[in-house]
Amino acid sequence: QEAPLPELLAALAIHELDVVIADVPASEQVKVKAYNHRLGDCGTTFFAAPRHAALRKGFPRSLAGAPALLPSEGTALRRSLDAWFESTGIQPSVAGEFDDSALMKAFGARGLGVFPAPTVLEDEIRAQYGVVTVGRAEDVRESFYAITVERRLRHPAVVTIAEAARDAVFGPRRS
């Protein structure tokens, strides 16, 4: 399920879900007793349809004025991207803002703009959407958490997810 974090945490609290995978930890502002289990972090990769492959040359400066498909304002990734754009002096042309990352990727695959995604998913995104890597922004870090109602992970499926994330996805060879 993809939904706002407070909604997912409410479902977690009443045991409709066993785990929530999120890019931010559960905060104390949400009145749910939840525990954050950090899975890992990675940089951000920018992708585009092959017709925008020229954006690779001179990255990240090539993003200035380029059509960009971005996560909605207020998301952790968007805040990081906005800070990175400001620090690098790059101002892309925002062609769309998305709450749904799969929809953002689909629009990007259709050639409507460059879009960001976690570097650990780079191979899968290129294969699934037929896009090219434009460049990587290692300074734009994305973190991932497994949020549960248990202090220690006990549910076998959740333990397997956490171990796979730590070992295979965010292991030492990945960025």
PDB file of C-alpha atoms in Angstrom:
ATOM      1  CA  GLN A   1       0.000   0.000   0.000  1.00  0.00           C
ATOM      2  CA  GLU A   2       1.142   3.527  -0.658  1.00  0.00           C
ATOM      3  CA  ALA A   3      -0.378   6.149   1.626  1.00  0.00           C
ATOM      4  CA  PRO A   4       0.623   9.026   3.906  1.00  0.00           C
ATOM      5  CA  LEU A   5       2.803   7.800   6.771  1.00  0.00           C
ATOM      6  CA  PRO A   6       0.317   8.674   9.558  1.00  0.00           C
ATOM      7  CA  GLU A   7      -2.327   6.567   7.813  1.00  0.00           C
ATOM      8  CA  LEU A   8       0.040   3.620   7.442  1.00  0.00           C
ATOM      9  CA  LEU A   9       1.136   3.913  11.064  1.00  0.00           C
ATOM     10  CA  ALA A  10      -2.495   3.865  12.196  1.00  0.00           C
ATOM     11  CA  ALA A  11      -2.982   0.617  10.252  1.00  0.00           C
ATOM     12  CA  LEU A  12       0.202  -0.716  11.843  1.00  0.00           C
ATOM     13  CA  ALA A  13      -1.072   0.156  15.334  1.00  0.00           C
ATOM     14  CA  ILE A  14      -4.246  -1.898  14.870  1.00  0.00           C
ATOM     15  CA  HIS A  15      -2.264  -4.775  13.320  1.00  0.00           C
ATOM     16  CA  GLU A  16      -3.658  -4.405   9.797  1.00  0.00           C
ATOM     17  CA  LEU A  17      -0.011  -4.217   8.691  1.00  0.00           C
ATOM     18  CA  ASP A  18       3.050  -5.996  10.052  1.00  0.00           C
ATOM     19  CA  VAL A  19       5.589  -3.468   8.787  1.00  0.00           C
ATOM     20  CA  VAL A  20       5.751  -0.079   7.090  1.00  0.00           C
ATOM     21  CA  ILE A  21       8.706   0.693   4.830  1.00  0.00           C
ATOM     22  CA  ALA A  22       9.269   4.443   4.789  1.00  0.00           C
ATOM     23  CA  ASP A  23      11.864   7.020   3.803  1.00  0.00           C
ATOM     24  CA  VAL A  24      11.534   8.798   7.150  1.00  0.00           C
ATOM     25  CA  PRO A  25      11.366   7.402  10.669  1.00  0.00           C
ATOM     26  CA  ALA A  26       8.102   7.462  12.594  1.00  0.00           C
ATOM     27  CA  SER A  27       8.116  10.590  14.699  1.00  0.00           C
ATOM     28  CA  GLU A  28       6.774  11.202  18.161  1.00  0.00           C
ATOM     29  CA  GLN A  29       4.196  13.554  16.644  1.00  0.00           C
ATOM     30  CA  VAL A  30       2.208  10.540  15.501  1.00  0.00           C
ATOM     31  CA  LYS A  31       0.610   8.973  18.564  1.00  0.00           C
ATOM     32  CA  VAL A  32       1.484   5.402  17.651  1.00  0.00           C
ATOM     33  CA  LYS A  33       3.937   3.300  19.619  1.00  0.00           C
ATOM     34  CA  ALA A  34       6.271   2.323  16.797  1.00  0.00           C
ATOM     35  CA  TYR A  35       9.909   1.401  16.441  1.00  0.00           C
ATOM     36  CA  ASN A  36      12.199   2.456  13.619  1.00  0.00           C
ATOM     37  CA  HIS A  37      14.591  -0.135  12.229  1.00  0.00           C
ATOM     38  CA  ARG A  38      17.032   1.575   9.877  1.00  0.00           C
ATOM     39  CA  LEU A  39      17.567  -0.454   6.715  1.00  0.00           C
ATOM     40  CA  GLY A  40      20.089   1.754   4.942  1.00  0.00           C
ATOM     41  CA  ASP A  41      20.560   4.774   2.751  1.00  0.00           C
ATOM     42  CA  CYS A  42      21.758   5.627  -0.731  1.00  0.00           C
ATOM     43  CA  GLY A  43      22.268   8.485  -3.128  1.00  0.00           C
ATOM     44  CA  THR A  44      19.809   9.622  -5.776  1.00  0.00           C
ATOM     45  CA  THR A  45      19.963   8.907  -9.495  1.00  0.00           C
ATOM     46  CA  PHE A  46      18.282  10.991 -12.178  1.00  0.00           C
ATOM     47  CA  PHE A  47      16.665   9.130 -15.073  1.00  0.00           C
ATOM     48  CA  ALA A  48      15.035  10.145 -18.357  1.00  0.00           C
ATOM     49  CA  ALA A  49      13.664   8.651 -21.537  1.00  0.00           C
ATOM     50  CA  PRO A  50      16.384   7.950 -24.146  1.00  0.00           C
ATOM     51  CA  ARG A  51      15.426  11.081 -26.101  1.00  0.00           C
ATOM     52  CA  HIS A  52      16.732  13.127 -23.137  1.00  0.00           C
ATOM     53  CA  ALA A  53      20.038  11.214 -22.950  1.00  0.00           C
ATOM     54  CA  ALA A  54      21.934  14.383 -23.895  1.00  0.00           C
ATOM     55  CA  LEU A  55      21.279  15.607 -20.348  1.00  0.00           C
ATOM     56  CA  ARG A  56      24.082  13.239 -19.257  1.00  0.00           C
ATOM     57  CA  LYS A  57      26.611  15.622 -20.742  1.00  0.00           C
ATOM     58  CA  GLY A  58      27.500  18.247 -18.161  1.00  0.00           C
ATOM     59  CA  PHE A  59      25.376  16.739 -15.377  1.00  0.00           C
ATOM     60  CA  PRO A  60      24.247  18.241 -13.032  1.00  0.00           C
ATOM     61  CA  ARG A  61      24.416  21.619 -14.779  1.00  0.00           C
ATOM     62  CA  SER A  62      22.485  20.087 -17.676  1.00  0.00           C
ATOM     63  CA  LEU A  63      19.410  19.975 -15.424  1.00  0.00           C
ATOM     64  CA  ALA A  64      19.160  23.784 -15.431  1.00  0.00           C
ATOM     65  CA  GLY A  65      15.959  24.582 -17.297  1.00  0.00           C
ATOM     66  CA  ALA A  66      15.324  20.914 -18.121  1.00  0.00           C
ATOM     67  CA  PRO A  67      11.809  19.555 -17.552  1.00  0.00           C
ATOM     68  CA  ALA A  68      11.806  17.806 -14.178  1.00  0.00           C
ATOM     69  CA  LEU A  69       9.300  15.435 -12.638  1.00  0.00           C
ATOM     70  CA  LEU A  70       9.630  15.686  -8.873  1.00  0.00           C
ATOM     71  CA  PRO A  71       8.079  14.242  -5.731  1.00  0.00           C
ATOM     72  CA  SER A  72       5.448  16.438  -4.086  1.00  0.00           C
ATOM     73  CA  GLU A  73       6.545  19.270  -1.854  1.00  0.00           C
ATOM     74  CA  GLY A  74       6.815  18.287   1.779  1.00  0.00           C
ATOM     75  CA  THR A  75       8.276  14.838   1.119  1.00  0.00           C
ATOM     76  CA  ALA A  76      11.721  14.003   2.484  1.00  0.00           C
ATOM     77  CA  LEU A  77      13.167  13.493  -0.994  1.00  0.00           C
ATOM     78  CA  ARG A  78      11.730  16.754  -2.299  1.00  0.00           C
ATOM     79  CA  ARG A  79      13.209  18.720   0.601  1.00  0.00           C
ATOM     80  CA  SER A  80      16.613  17.151  -0.092  1.00  0.00           C
ATOM     81  CA  LEU A  81      16.324  17.819  -3.821  1.00  0.00           C
ATOM     82  CA  ASP A  82      15.291  21.442  -3.290  1.00  0.00           C
ATOM     83  CA  ALA A  83      18.273  21.991  -0.974  1.00  0.00           C
ATOM     84  CA  TRP A  84      20.602  20.326  -3.506  1.00  0.00           C
ATOM     85  CA  PHE A  85      19.234  22.397  -6.397  1.00  0.00           C
ATOM     86  CA  GLU A  86      19.721  25.551  -4.337  1.00  0.00           C
ATOM     87  CA  SER A  87      23.264  24.629  -3.252  1.00  0.00           C
ATOM     88  CA  THR A  88      24.306  23.838  -6.832  1.00  0.00           C
ATOM     89  CA  GLY A  89      22.544  26.858  -8.312  1.00  0.00           C
ATOM     90  CA  ILE A  90      20.512  24.636 -10.627  1.00  0.00           C
ATOM     91  CA  GLN A  91      16.915  25.472 -11.369  1.00  0.00           C
ATOM     92  CA  PRO A  92      15.094  22.845 -13.428  1.00  0.00           C
ATOM     93  CA  SER A  93      11.707  23.546 -14.972  1.00  0.00           C
ATOM     94  CA  VAL A  94       9.205  21.633 -12.821  1.00  0.00           C
ATOM     95  CA  ALA A  95       6.998  19.815 -15.324  1.00  0.00           C
ATOM     96  CA  GLY A  96       5.118  17.784 -12.722  1.00  0.00           C
ATOM     97  CA  GLU A  97       4.893  16.954  -9.037  1.00  0.00           C
ATOM     98  CA  PHE A  98       3.836  13.483  -7.900  1.00  0.00           C
ATOM     99  CA  ASP A  99       2.599  11.759  -4.753  1.00  0.00           C
ATOM    100  CA  ASP A 100       2.980   8.388  -6.481  1.00  0.00           C
ATOM    101  CA  SER A 101       6.554   7.463  -7.436  1.00  0.00           C
ATOM    102  CA  ALA A 102       5.431   4.819  -9.955  1.00  0.00           C
ATOM    103  CA  LEU A 103       3.327   7.411 -11.779  1.00  0.00           C
ATOM    104  CA  MET A 104       6.299   9.799 -11.815  1.00  0.00           C
ATOM    105  CA  LYS A 105       8.457   7.079 -13.386  1.00  0.00           C
ATOM    106  CA  ALA A 106       5.762   6.294 -15.964  1.00  0.00           C
ATOM    107  CA  PHE A 107       5.580   9.958 -17.014  1.00  0.00           C
ATOM    108  CA  GLY A 108       9.379  10.061 -17.171  1.00  0.00           C
ATOM    109  CA  ALA A 109       9.449   6.939 -19.342  1.00  0.00           C
ATOM    110  CA  ARG A 110       7.093   8.722 -21.763  1.00  0.00           C
ATOM    111  CA  GLY A 111       9.676  11.492 -22.160  1.00  0.00           C
ATOM    112  CA  LEU A 112       7.970  14.194 -20.117  1.00  0.00           C
ATOM    113  CA  GLY A 113      11.033  14.974 -18.005  1.00  0.00           C
ATOM    114  CA  VAL A 114      13.933  13.820 -15.906  1.00  0.00           C
ATOM    115  CA  PHE A 115      13.036  12.183 -12.577  1.00  0.00           C
ATOM    116  CA  PRO A 116      14.889  11.117  -9.410  1.00  0.00           C
ATOM    117  CA  ALA A 117      14.867   7.735  -7.701  1.00  0.00           C
ATOM    118  CA  PRO A 118      17.033   5.852  -5.198  1.00  0.00           C
ATOM    119  CA  THR A 119      20.362   4.755  -6.647  1.00  0.00           C
ATOM    120  CA  VAL A 120      19.912   1.243  -5.205  1.00  0.00           C
ATOM    121  CA  LEU A 121      17.006   0.801  -7.639  1.00  0.00           C
ATOM    122  CA  GLU A 122      18.920   2.042 -10.694  1.00  0.00           C
ATOM    123  CA  ASP A 123      19.160  -1.282 -12.560  1.00  0.00           C
ATOM    124  CA  GLU A 124      15.525  -2.178 -11.930  1.00  0.00           C
ATOM    125  CA  ILE A 125      14.244   1.250 -13.007  1.00  0.00           C
ATOM    126  CA  ARG A 126      16.240   1.221 -16.245  1.00  0.00           C
ATOM    127  CA  ALA A 127      14.998  -2.282 -17.068  1.00  0.00           C
ATOM    128  CA  GLN A 128      11.357  -1.732 -16.122  1.00  0.00           C
ATOM    129  CA  TYR A 129      10.857   1.726 -17.629  1.00  0.00           C
ATOM    130  CA  GLY A 130      13.342   1.703 -20.546  1.00  0.00           C
ATOM    131  CA  VAL A 131      15.011   4.893 -19.314  1.00  0.00           C
ATOM    132  CA  VAL A 132      18.652   5.964 -19.172  1.00  0.00           C
ATOM    133  CA  THR A 133      20.708   7.200 -16.272  1.00  0.00           C
ATOM    134  CA  VAL A 134      21.306  10.936 -16.606  1.00  0.00           C
ATOM    135  CA  GLY A 135      23.491  11.293 -13.510  1.00  0.00           C
ATOM    136  CA  ARG A 136      23.894  10.613  -9.821  1.00  0.00           C
ATOM    137  CA  ALA A 137      23.632  12.988  -6.873  1.00  0.00           C
ATOM    138  CA  GLU A 138      25.337  11.233  -3.976  1.00  0.00           C
ATOM    139  CA  ASP A 139      24.710  14.284  -1.779  1.00  0.00           C
ATOM    140  CA  VAL A 140      20.949  13.745  -2.052  1.00  0.00           C
ATOM    141  CA  ARG A 141      20.645  10.859   0.398  1.00  0.00           C
ATOM    142  CA  GLU A 142      17.565   8.708   0.767  1.00  0.00           C
ATOM    143  CA  SER A 143      17.135   6.688   3.952  1.00  0.00           C
ATOM    144  CA  PHE A 144      14.826   3.747   4.468  1.00  0.00           C
ATOM    145  CA  TYR A 145      13.244   2.358   7.612  1.00  0.00           C
ATOM    146  CA  ALA A 146      11.190  -0.669   8.551  1.00  0.00           C
ATOM    147  CA  ILE A 147       8.688   0.585  11.107  1.00  0.00           C
ATOM    148  CA  THR A 148       7.043  -1.959  13.376  1.00  0.00           C
ATOM    149  CA  VAL A 149       5.195  -2.117  16.673  1.00  0.00           C
ATOM    150  CA  GLU A 150       7.922  -4.432  18.003  1.00  0.00           C
ATOM    151  CA  ARG A 151      11.141  -3.196  19.541  1.00  0.00           C
ATOM    152  CA  ARG A 152      12.892  -6.292  18.165  1.00  0.00           C
ATOM    153  CA  LEU A 153      11.992  -7.759  14.815  1.00  0.00           C
ATOM    154  CA  ARG A 154      10.285 -11.120  15.331  1.00  0.00           C
ATOM    155  CA  HIS A 155       7.866 -11.664  12.454  1.00  0.00           C
ATOM    156  CA  PRO A 156       9.712 -14.021  10.040  1.00  0.00           C
ATOM    157  CA  ALA A 157       8.753 -12.084   6.912  1.00  0.00           C
ATOM    158  CA  VAL A 158       9.771  -8.745   8.440  1.00  0.00           C
ATOM    159  CA  VAL A 159      13.084 -10.221   9.615  1.00  0.00           C
ATOM    160  CA  THR A 160      13.703 -11.519   6.082  1.00  0.00           C
ATOM    161  CA  ILE A 161      12.899  -8.122   4.553  1.00  0.00           C
ATOM    162  CA  ALA A 162      15.203  -6.300   6.964  1.00  0.00           C
ATOM    163  CA  GLU A 163      18.069  -8.758   6.466  1.00  0.00           C
ATOM    164  CA  ALA A 164      17.728  -8.653   2.680  1.00  0.00           C
ATOM    165  CA  ALA A 165      17.687  -4.861   2.696  1.00  0.00           C
ATOM    166  CA  ARG A 166      20.740  -4.596   4.904  1.00  0.00           C
ATOM    167  CA  ASP A 167      22.729  -7.331   3.170  1.00  0.00           C
ATOM    168  CA  ALA A 168      21.696  -7.327  -0.488  1.00  0.00           C
ATOM    169  CA  VAL A 169      20.277  -3.873  -1.127  1.00  0.00           C
ATOM    170  CA  PHE A 170      22.261  -1.540   1.106  1.00  0.00           C
ATOM    171  CA  GLY A 171      25.324  -3.758   1.581  1.00  0.00           C
ATOM    172  CA  PRO A 172      28.869  -2.412   1.335  1.00  0.00           C
ATOM    173  CA  ARG A 173      29.052  -2.653  -2.479  1.00  0.00           C
ATOM    174  CA  ARG A 174      25.990  -0.417  -3.023  1.00  0.00           C
ATOM    175  CA  SER A 175      26.005   3.363  -2.815  1.00  0.00           C
TER     176      SER A 175
END
